[in-house]
């Protein structure tokens, strides 16, 4: 089922999400629906708050490789950062240069409920940080300077 994507300035996007307690059929269905929704919208990541559910769950599509992140936690990070253009399905037509950590070690449960711990680098490290931000109620807009933020919010609210 394709879900409706929640867009800025909906409050769900700025609310912190709760941990997933049980990986039951309802959550499994949500994972499937989120994956389908990400795919039809040509996104490379989608977090549960973006479909109106404040749960710590996100799906990632890394060049066709699907990753489900349940209760992801960043446990170790690089000191170095890098800047790259980023977009977000909840912020239509917005692209902004965002500074992110070069690599992150992330701990999460996968779609089978297995605990995974791995070091993500490059674009995957960036996507994971972006999705974990969503789970903490943070958007790209919170990662850029005041003037760029102002300019982008003006653009966003014009299209609503
Ligand atoms: Ni996003």
CSV table of N, CA and C and ligand atoms in Angstrom, one decimal:
chain,number,residue,atom,x,y,z
A,1,UNK,N,0.8,-1.2,0.0
A,1,UNK,CA,0.0,0.0,0.0
A,1,UNK,C,0.9,1.2,0.0
A,2,UNK,N,0.6,2.2,-0.9
A,2,UNK,CA,1.3,3.4,-1.0
A,2,UNK,C,0.8,4.3,0.1
A,3,UNK,N,1.7,4.9,0.9
A,3,UNK,CA,1.3,5.7,2.0
A,3,UNK,C,1.5,7.2,1.6
A,4,UNK,N,0.8,8.1,2.3
A,4,UNK,CA,0.9,9.5,2.0
A,4,UNK,C,2.1,10.1,2.7
A,5,UNK,N,2.9,10.8,2.0
A,5,UNK,CA,4.1,11.4,2.6
A,5,UNK,C,3.7,12.7,3.3
A,6,UNK,N,4.1,12.8,4.5
A,6,UNK,CA,3.9,14.0,5.3
A,6,UNK,C,4.9,15.0,5.0
A,7,UNK,N,4.4,16.2,4.7
A,7,UNK,CA,5.4,17.3,4.3
A,7,UNK,C,5.5,18.4,5.3
A,8,UNK,N,6.6,19.1,5.2
A,8,UNK,CA,6.8,20.3,6.0
A,8,UNK,C,5.7,21.3,5.8
A,9,UNK,N,5.1,21.9,6.8
A,9,UNK,CA,5.5,22.1,8.2
A,9,UNK,C,4.7,21.2,9.2
A,10,UNK,N,4.3,20.0,8.8
A,10,UNK,CA,3.6,19.1,9.7
A,10,UNK,C,4.4,18.8,11.0
A,11,UNK,N,3.7,18.9,12.1
A,11,UNK,CA,4.3,18.8,13.4
A,11,UNK,C,4.9,17.4,13.7
A,12,UNK,N,4.3,16.4,13.0
A,12,UNK,CA,4.8,15.0,13.2
A,12,UNK,C,6.3,14.9,12.8
A,13,UNK,N,6.7,15.7,11.8
A,13,UNK,CA,8.1,15.7,11.4
A,13,UNK,C,9.1,16.3,12.4
A,14,UNK,N,8.6,17.1,13.3
A,14,UNK,CA,9.5,17.7,14.3
A,14,UNK,C,9.3,17.0,15.7
A,15,UNK,N,8.5,16.0,15.8
A,15,UNK,CA,8.3,15.3,17.0
A,15,UNK,C,9.2,14.1,17.1
A,16,UNK,N,9.9,13.9,18.3
A,16,UNK,CA,10.8,12.7,18.4
A,16,UNK,C,10.0,11.4,18.4
A,17,UNK,N,10.5,10.4,17.8
A,17,UNK,CA,9.8,9.1,17.7
A,17,UNK,C,10.1,8.1,18.8
A,18,UNK,N,9.2,7.2,19.1
A,18,UNK,CA,9.3,6.2,20.1
A,18,UNK,C,10.0,4.9,19.5
A,19,UNK,N,10.7,4.2,20.4
A,19,UNK,CA,11.2,2.9,20.0
A,19,UNK,C,10.2,1.9,19.6
A,20,UNK,N,10.5,1.1,18.6
A,20,UNK,CA,9.6,0.0,18.2
A,20,UNK,C,9.8,-1.1,19.3
A,21,UNK,N,8.7,-1.5,19.9
A,21,UNK,CA,8.8,-2.5,21.1
A,21,UNK,C,8.7,-3.9,20.6
A,22,UNK,N,7.8,-4.2,19.7
A,22,UNK,CA,7.7,-5.6,19.2
A,22,UNK,C,7.7,-5.6,17.7
A,23,UNK,N,8.4,-6.5,17.1
A,23,UNK,CA,8.4,-6.6,15.6
A,23,UNK,C,7.3,-7.5,15.2
A,24,UNK,N,6.0,-7.0,15.3
A,24,UNK,CA,4.9,-7.8,15.0
A,24,UNK,C,4.4,-7.6,13.6
A,25,UNK,N,3.3,-8.3,13.2
A,25,UNK,CA,2.8,-8.2,11.9
A,25,UNK,C,2.5,-6.8,11.4
A,26,UNK,N,2.0,-6.0,12.3
A,26,UNK,CA,1.7,-4.6,12.0
A,26,UNK,C,2.9,-3.8,11.6
A,27,UNK,N,4.0,-4.0,12.3
A,27,UNK,CA,5.3,-3.4,12.0
A,27,UNK,C,5.8,-3.9,10.6
A,28,UNK,N,5.7,-5.2,10.4
A,28,UNK,CA,6.2,-5.8,9.2
A,28,UNK,C,5.4,-5.3,8.0
A,29,UNK,N,4.1,-5.1,8.2
A,29,UNK,CA,3.3,-4.5,7.1
A,29,UNK,C,3.7,-3.1,6.8
A,30,UNK,N,4.0,-2.3,7.9
A,30,UNK,CA,4.4,-1.0,7.8
A,30,UNK,C,5.8,-0.9,7.0
A,31,UNK,N,6.7,-1.8,7.3
A,31,UNK,CA,8.0,-1.8,6.6
A,31,UNK,C,7.7,-2.0,5.1
A,32,UNK,N,6.9,-3.0,4.8
A,32,UNK,CA,6.5,-3.2,3.3
A,32,UNK,C,6.0,-2.0,2.7
A,33,UNK,N,5.0,-1.4,3.4
A,33,UNK,CA,4.3,-0.2,2.8
A,33,UNK,C,5.3,1.0,2.7
A,34,UNK,N,6.2,1.1,3.7
A,34,UNK,CA,7.2,2.2,3.6
A,34,UNK,C,8.2,2.0,2.4
A,35,UNK,N,8.6,0.7,2.2
A,35,UNK,CA,9.5,0.4,1.2
A,35,UNK,C,8.8,0.7,-0.2
A,36,UNK,N,7.6,0.3,-0.3
A,36,UNK,CA,6.8,0.6,-1.6
A,36,UNK,C,6.7,2.1,-1.8
A,37,UNK,N,6.4,2.8,-0.7
A,37,UNK,CA,6.2,4.3,-0.8
A,37,UNK,C,7.5,5.0,-1.2
A,38,UNK,N,8.6,4.5,-0.6
A,38,UNK,CA,9.9,5.1,-1.0
A,38,UNK,C,10.2,4.8,-2.4
A,39,UNK,N,9.9,3.6,-2.9
A,39,UNK,CA,10.2,3.2,-4.2
A,39,UNK,C,9.4,4.1,-5.3
A,40,UNK,N,8.1,4.2,-5.1
A,40,UNK,CA,7.3,5.0,-6.1
A,40,UNK,C,7.7,6.5,-6.1
A,41,UNK,N,8.2,6.9,-4.9
A,41,UNK,CA,8.6,8.3,-4.8
A,41,UNK,C,10.0,8.6,-5.2
A,42,UNK,N,10.7,7.5,-5.6
A,42,UNK,CA,12.1,7.5,-6.0
A,42,UNK,C,13.0,8.1,-4.9
A,43,UNK,N,12.7,7.7,-3.7
A,43,UNK,CA,13.6,8.2,-2.6
A,43,UNK,C,14.6,7.2,-2.3
A,44,UNK,N,15.7,7.6,-1.6
A,44,UNK,CA,16.7,6.6,-1.2
A,44,UNK,C,16.6,6.4,0.3
A,45,UNK,N,15.7,7.0,1.0
A,45,UNK,CA,15.4,6.7,2.4
A,45,UNK,C,14.1,7.3,2.8
A,46,UNK,N,13.4,6.6,3.8
A,46,UNK,CA,12.1,7.1,4.3
A,46,UNK,C,12.0,6.6,5.7
A,47,UNK,N,11.7,7.6,6.6
A,47,UNK,CA,11.5,7.3,8.0
A,47,UNK,C,10.0,7.3,8.3
A,48,UNK,N,9.7,6.5,9.4
A,48,UNK,CA,8.2,6.4,9.7
A,48,UNK,C,7.5,7.7,10.0
A,49,UNK,N,8.1,8.7,10.6
A,49,UNK,CA,7.4,10.0,10.8
A,49,UNK,C,7.0,10.6,9.5
A,50,UNK,N,7.7,10.3,8.4
A,50,UNK,CA,7.4,10.8,7.1
A,50,UNK,C,6.1,10.3,6.5
A,51,UNK,N,5.6,9.2,7.2
A,51,UNK,CA,4.3,8.6,6.8
A,51,UNK,C,3.3,8.8,7.9
A,52,UNK,N,3.7,9.6,8.9
A,52,UNK,CA,2.7,10.0,9.9
A,52,UNK,C,2.8,9.2,11.2
A,53,UNK,N,3.9,8.3,11.3
A,53,UNK,CA,4.0,7.4,12.4
A,53,UNK,C,5.3,7.7,13.2
A,54,UNK,N,5.1,8.2,14.4
A,54,UNK,CA,6.3,8.5,15.2
A,54,UNK,C,7.0,7.3,15.9
A,55,UNK,N,7.5,6.4,15.0
A,55,UNK,CA,8.2,5.2,15.5
A,55,UNK,C,9.6,5.2,15.0
A,56,UNK,N,10.6,4.6,15.7
A,56,UNK,CA,12.0,4.6,15.3
A,56,UNK,C,12.2,3.5,14.3
A,57,UNK,N,11.8,3.8,13.1
A,57,UNK,CA,11.9,2.9,12.0
A,57,UNK,C,12.2,3.6,10.7
A,58,UNK,N,13.1,3.1,9.9
A,58,UNK,CA,13.3,3.7,8.6
A,58,UNK,C,13.7,2.7,7.5
A,59,UNK,N,13.5,3.0,6.3
A,59,UNK,CA,13.9,2.1,5.2
A,59,UNK,C,14.9,2.9,4.3
A,60,UNK,N,15.9,2.2,3.7
A,60,UNK,CA,16.9,2.8,2.9
A,60,UNK,C,17.0,2.0,1.6
A,61,UNK,N,17.2,2.6,0.5
A,61,UNK,CA,17.4,2.0,-0.7
A,61,UNK,C,18.8,2.5,-1.3
A,62,UNK,N,19.8,1.6,-1.1
A,62,UNK,CA,21.1,2.0,-1.6
A,62,UNK,C,21.4,1.3,-2.9
A,63,UNK,N,21.1,2.0,-4.0
A,63,UNK,CA,21.2,1.5,-5.4
A,63,UNK,C,20.6,0.1,-5.5
A,64,UNK,N,19.4,-0.1,-5.0
A,64,UNK,CA,18.7,-1.3,-5.1
A,64,UNK,C,18.8,-2.3,-3.9
A,65,UNK,N,19.8,-2.0,-3.1
A,65,UNK,CA,19.9,-2.8,-1.9
A,65,UNK,C,19.1,-2.2,-0.7
A,66,UNK,N,18.1,-3.0,-0.3
A,66,UNK,CA,17.2,-2.5,0.8
A,66,UNK,C,17.7,-2.8,2.2
A,67,UNK,N,17.6,-1.7,3.0
A,67,UNK,CA,18.0,-1.9,4.4
A,67,UNK,C,16.9,-1.4,5.2
A,68,UNK,N,16.5,-2.2,6.2
A,68,UNK,CA,15.5,-1.7,7.2
A,68,UNK,C,16.2,-1.4,8.5
A,69,UNK,N,15.9,-0.3,9.0
A,69,UNK,CA,16.6,0.1,10.3
A,69,UNK,C,15.5,0.2,11.3
A,70,UNK,N,15.5,-0.7,12.3
A,70,UNK,CA,14.6,-0.6,13.4
A,70,UNK,C,15.4,-0.2,14.7
A,71,UNK,N,14.9,0.8,15.3
A,71,UNK,CA,15.6,1.4,16.5
A,71,UNK,C,17.1,1.7,16.2
A,72,UNK,N,17.4,2.4,15.2
A,72,UNK,CA,18.9,2.6,14.9
A,72,UNK,C,19.5,3.5,15.9
A,73,UNK,N,20.7,3.2,16.2
A,73,UNK,CA,21.5,4.0,17.1
A,73,UNK,C,22.9,4.2,16.6
A,74,UNK,N,23.3,5.4,16.5
A,74,UNK,CA,24.7,5.7,16.1
A,74,UNK,C,25.6,5.5,17.3
A,75,UNK,N,26.5,4.5,17.3
A,75,UNK,CA,27.3,4.2,18.5
A,75,UNK,C,28.7,4.8,18.4
A,76,UNK,N,29.2,5.1,17.2
A,76,UNK,CA,30.5,5.6,17.0
A,76,UNK,C,30.6,6.4,15.8
A,77,UNK,N,31.4,7.5,15.8
A,77,UNK,CA,31.4,8.3,14.6
A,77,UNK,C,32.8,8.8,14.2
A,78,UNK,N,33.0,9.2,13.0
A,78,UNK,CA,34.2,9.8,12.6
A,78,UNK,C,34.3,11.2,13.2
A,79,UNK,N,35.5,11.8,13.2
A,79,UNK,CA,35.7,13.2,13.6
A,79,UNK,C,35.5,14.1,12.4
A,80,UNK,N,35.9,13.5,11.2
A,80,UNK,CA,35.8,14.3,10.0
A,80,UNK,C,34.4,14.4,9.5
A,81,UNK,N,34.1,15.5,8.8
A,81,UNK,CA,32.8,15.8,8.2
A,81,UNK,C,33.0,16.1,6.8
A,82,UNK,N,31.9,16.0,6.0
A,82,UNK,CA,31.9,16.4,4.6
A,82,UNK,C,30.6,17.0,4.2
A,83,UNK,N,30.6,17.8,3.2
A,83,UNK,CA,29.4,18.6,2.8
A,83,UNK,C,28.9,18.1,1.5
A,84,UNK,N,27.7,17.8,1.4
A,84,UNK,CA,27.1,17.3,0.1
A,84,UNK,C,25.6,17.8,0.0
A,85,UNK,N,25.1,17.9,-1.2
A,85,UNK,CA,23.7,18.3,-1.5
A,85,UNK,C,22.8,17.1,-1.0
A,86,UNK,N,21.7,17.5,-0.4
A,86,UNK,CA,20.8,16.5,0.1
A,86,UNK,C,19.4,17.0,-0.2
A,87,UNK,N,18.5,16.0,-0.4
A,87,UNK,CA,17.1,16.3,-0.6
A,87,UNK,C,16.3,15.5,0.4
A,88,UNK,N,15.0,15.7,0.5
A,88,UNK,CA,14.1,15.0,1.4
A,88,UNK,C,12.7,14.9,0.8
A,89,UNK,N,12.1,13.8,0.9
A,89,UNK,CA,10.7,13.7,0.3
A,89,UNK,C,9.7,14.5,1.1
A,90,UNK,N,10.0,14.9,2.3
A,90,UNK,CA,9.1,15.8,3.0
A,90,UNK,C,9.3,17.3,2.8
A,91,UNK,N,10.4,17.6,2.0
A,91,UNK,CA,10.7,19.0,1.7
A,91,UNK,C,10.8,19.1,0.1
A,92,UNK,N,9.6,19.1,-0.5
A,92,UNK,CA,9.6,19.0,-2.0
A,92,UNK,C,10.4,20.2,-2.6
A,93,UNK,N,11.2,19.8,-3.6
A,93,UNK,CA,12.0,20.8,-4.4
A,93,UNK,C,13.1,21.5,-3.6
A,94,UNK,N,13.4,21.0,-2.5
A,94,UNK,CA,14.5,21.6,-1.7
A,94,UNK,C,15.7,20.8,-1.8
A,95,UNK,N,16.8,21.5,-2.1
A,95,UNK,CA,18.1,20.8,-2.0
A,95,UNK,C,19.0,21.7,-1.2
A,96,UNK,N,19.8,21.2,-0.3
A,96,UNK,CA,20.7,22.0,0.5
A,96,UNK,C,22.0,21.2,0.8
A,97,UNK,N,23.0,22.0,0.9
A,97,UNK,CA,24.3,21.4,1.2
A,97,UNK,C,24.3,21.2,2.7
A,98,UNK,N,24.5,19.9,3.1
A,98,UNK,CA,24.5,19.6,4.5
A,98,UNK,C,25.8,18.9,5.0
A,99,UNK,N,26.3,19.4,6.1
A,99,UNK,CA,27.5,18.8,6.7
A,99,UNK,C,27.2,17.6,7.5
A,100,UNK,N,27.8,16.5,7.2
A,100,UNK,CA,27.6,15.2,7.9
A,100,UNK,C,28.9,14.6,8.3
A,101,UNK,N,28.9,13.6,9.2
A,101,UNK,CA,30.0,12.9,9.6
A,101,UNK,C,30.4,11.9,8.5
A,102,UNK,N,31.7,11.8,8.2
A,102,UNK,CA,32.2,10.9,7.1
A,102,UNK,C,31.8,9.5,7.3
A,103,UNK,N,31.9,8.9,8.5
A,103,UNK,CA,31.4,7.6,8.7
A,103,UNK,C,30.7,7.5,10.1
A,104,UNK,N,29.8,6.5,10.2
A,104,UNK,CA,29.1,6.2,11.4
A,104,UNK,C,29.0,4.7,11.7
A,105,UNK,N,29.2,4.3,12.9
A,105,UNK,CA,28.9,2.9,13.2
A,105,UNK,C,27.5,2.9,13.8
A,106,UNK,N,26.7,2.1,13.2
A,106,UNK,CA,25.3,2.0,13.6
A,106,UNK,C,24.8,0.7,14.0
A,107,UNK,N,24.0,0.7,15.1
A,107,UNK,CA,23.5,-0.6,15.6
A,107,UNK,C,21.9,-0.5,15.4
A,108,UNK,N,21.4,-1.6,14.9
A,108,UNK,CA,19.9,-1.6,14.7
A,108,UNK,C,19.4,-3.0,14.6
A,109,UNK,N,18.1,-3.2,14.5
A,109,UNK,CA,17.5,-4.5,14.2
A,109,UNK,C,17.1,-4.4,12.8
A,110,UNK,N,17.3,-5.5,12.0
A,110,UNK,CA,16.9,-5.6,10.6
A,110,UNK,C,15.4,-6.1,10.6
A,111,UNK,N,14.9,-6.3,9.4
A,111,UNK,CA,13.5,-6.6,9.2
A,111,UNK,C,13.2,-8.0,9.8
A,112,UNK,N,14.3,-8.8,10.0
A,112,UNK,CA,14.0,-10.1,10.6
A,112,UNK,C,14.2,-10.1,12.2
A,113,UNK,N,14.5,-8.9,12.7
A,113,UNK,CA,14.7,-8.7,14.1
A,113,UNK,C,16.1,-9.1,14.6
A,114,UNK,N,17.0,-9.2,13.6
A,114,UNK,CA,18.4,-9.6,14.0
A,114,UNK,C,19.2,-8.3,14.3
A,115,UNK,N,20.0,-8.3,15.3
A,115,UNK,CA,20.8,-7.2,15.7
A,115,UNK,C,22.0,-7.1,14.7
A,116,UNK,N,22.1,-5.9,14.1
A,116,UNK,CA,23.2,-5.6,13.2
A,116,UNK,C,24.0,-4.5,13.7
A,117,UNK,N,25.3,-4.6,13.6
A,117,UNK,CA,26.2,-3.5,14.0
A,117,UNK,C,27.2,-3.3,12.8
A,118,UNK,N,27.2,-2.2,12.2
A,118,UNK,CA,28.2,-2.0,11.1
A,118,UNK,C,28.6,-0.6,10.9
A,119,UNK,N,29.7,-0.5,10.2
A,119,UNK,CA,30.3,0.9,10.0
A,119,UNK,C,29.9,1.3,8.5
A,120,UNK,N,29.1,2.4,8.5
A,120,UNK,CA,28.6,2.9,7.2
A,120,UNK,C,29.5,4.0,6.8
A,121,UNK,N,29.9,4.0,5.5
A,121,UNK,CA,30.7,5.1,4.9
A,121,UNK,C,30.0,5.7,3.7
A,122,UNK,N,30.6,6.8,3.2
A,122,UNK,CA,30.1,7.4,2.0
A,122,UNK,C,28.6,7.8,2.0
A,123,UNK,N,27.9,7.6,0.9
A,123,UNK,CA,26.5,8.0,0.8
A,123,UNK,C,25.6,7.3,1.8
A,124,UNK,N,26.0,6.0,2.2
A,124,UNK,CA,25.1,5.3,3.1
A,124,UNK,C,25.2,5.9,4.5
A,125,UNK,N,26.4,6.4,4.9
A,125,UNK,CA,26.6,7.1,6.2
A,125,UNK,C,25.7,8.3,6.2
A,126,UNK,N,25.7,9.0,5.1
A,126,UNK,CA,24.9,10.2,5.0
A,126,UNK,C,23.4,9.9,5.1
A,127,UNK,N,22.9,8.9,4.4
A,127,UNK,CA,21.5,8.6,4.4
A,127,UNK,C,21.1,8.1,5.9
A,128,UNK,N,21.9,7.3,6.5
A,128,UNK,CA,21.6,6.9,7.9
A,128,UNK,C,21.5,8.1,8.8
A,129,UNK,N,22.4,9.0,8.7
A,129,UNK,CA,22.4,10.2,9.6
A,129,UNK,C,21.1,11.0,9.3
A,130,UNK,N,20.7,11.1,8.0
A,130,UNK,CA,19.5,11.8,7.6
A,130,UNK,C,18.3,11.1,8.2
A,131,UNK,N,18.2,9.8,8.2
A,131,UNK,CA,17.1,9.1,8.7
A,131,UNK,C,17.0,9.1,10.2
A,132,UNK,N,18.1,9.0,10.9
A,132,UNK,CA,18.2,9.1,12.3
A,132,UNK,C,17.7,10.5,12.8
A,133,UNK,N,18.1,11.5,12.0
A,133,UNK,CA,17.7,12.8,12.3
A,133,UNK,C,16.1,12.9,12.3
A,134,UNK,N,15.5,12.3,11.3
A,134,UNK,CA,14.0,12.2,11.2
A,134,UNK,C,13.4,11.6,12.5
A,135,UNK,N,14.1,10.6,13.0
A,135,UNK,CA,13.5,9.9,14.2
A,135,UNK,C,13.7,10.8,15.4
A,136,UNK,N,14.6,11.7,15.3
A,136,UNK,CA,14.8,12.7,16.4
A,136,UNK,C,14.0,14.0,16.2
A,137,UNK,N,13.2,14.0,15.2
A,137,UNK,CA,12.4,15.2,14.8
A,137,UNK,C,13.3,16.3,14.2
A,138,UNK,N,14.3,15.9,13.5
A,138,UNK,CA,15.2,16.9,12.9
A,138,UNK,C,15.1,16.8,11.4
A,139,UNK,N,15.2,17.9,10.7
A,139,UNK,CA,15.2,18.0,9.2
A,139,UNK,C,16.4,18.6,8.7
A,140,UNK,N,16.6,18.5,7.4
A,140,UNK,CA,17.8,19.2,6.7
A,140,UNK,C,17.8,20.7,7.2
A,141,UNK,N,16.6,21.2,7.3
A,141,UNK,CA,16.5,22.7,7.6
A,141,UNK,C,17.2,23.0,9.0
A,142,UNK,N,17.3,22.0,9.8
A,142,UNK,CA,17.9,22.2,11.1
A,142,UNK,C,19.5,22.0,11.1
A,143,UNK,N,20.0,21.7,9.9
A,143,UNK,CA,21.4,21.4,9.7
A,143,UNK,C,22.1,22.5,8.8
A,144,UNK,N,21.4,23.5,8.5
A,144,UNK,CA,22.0,24.5,7.6
A,144,UNK,C,21.9,25.9,8.3
A,145,UNK,N,22.6,26.9,7.7
A,145,UNK,CA,22.7,28.2,8.4
A,145,UNK,C,21.4,28.9,8.3
A,146,UNK,N,21.2,29.9,9.1
A,146,UNK,CA,20.0,30.6,9.3
A,146,UNK,C,19.5,31.2,8.0
A,147,UNK,N,20.3,31.8,7.2
A,147,UNK,CA,19.9,32.5,6.0
A,147,UNK,C,19.4,31.5,4.9
A,148,UNK,N,20.1,30.4,4.8
A,148,UNK,CA,19.7,29.4,3.8
A,148,UNK,C,18.4,28.8,4.3
A,149,UNK,N,18.2,28.6,5.6
A,149,UNK,CA,17.0,28.0,6.1
A,149,UNK,C,15.8,28.9,5.8
A,150,UNK,N,16.0,30.2,6.0
A,150,UNK,CA,15.0,31.2,5.8
A,150,UNK,C,14.6,31.2,4.3
A,151,UNK,N,15.5,31.2,3.4
A,151,UNK,CA,15.3,31.2,2.0
A,151,UNK,C,14.5,29.9,1.6
A,152,UNK,N,14.9,28.7,2.1
A,152,UNK,CA,14.3,27.5,1.7
A,152,UNK,C,12.9,27.4,2.3
A,153,UNK,N,12.7,27.9,3.5
A,153,UNK,CA,11.3,27.8,4.1
A,153,UNK,C,10.4,28.7,3.3
A,154,UNK,N,10.9,29.8,2.8
A,154,UNK,CA,10.1,30.7,2.0
A,154,UNK,C,9.7,30.0,0.7
A,155,UNK,N,10.6,29.3,0.1
A,155,UNK,CA,10.3,28.5,-1.1
A,155,UNK,C,9.3,27.4,-0.8
A,156,UNK,N,9.5,26.7,0.3
A,156,UNK,CA,8.6,25.6,0.6
A,156,UNK,C,7.2,26.0,0.9
A,157,UNK,N,7.0,27.1,1.6
A,157,UNK,CA,5.7,27.5,2.0
A,157,UNK,C,5.0,28.2,0.8
A,158,UNK,N,5.7,28.5,-0.2
A,158,UNK,CA,5.1,29.1,-1.4
A,158,UNK,C,4.4,28.0,-2.2
A,159,UNK,N,4.9,26.8,-2.1
A,159,UNK,CA,4.4,25.6,-2.9
A,159,UNK,C,3.2,24.9,-2.2
A,160,UNK,N,3.0,25.3,-0.9
A,160,UNK,CA,1.9,24.6,-0.2
A,160,UNK,C,0.5,25.2,-0.6
B,1,LIG,NI1,14.2,13.0,4.6
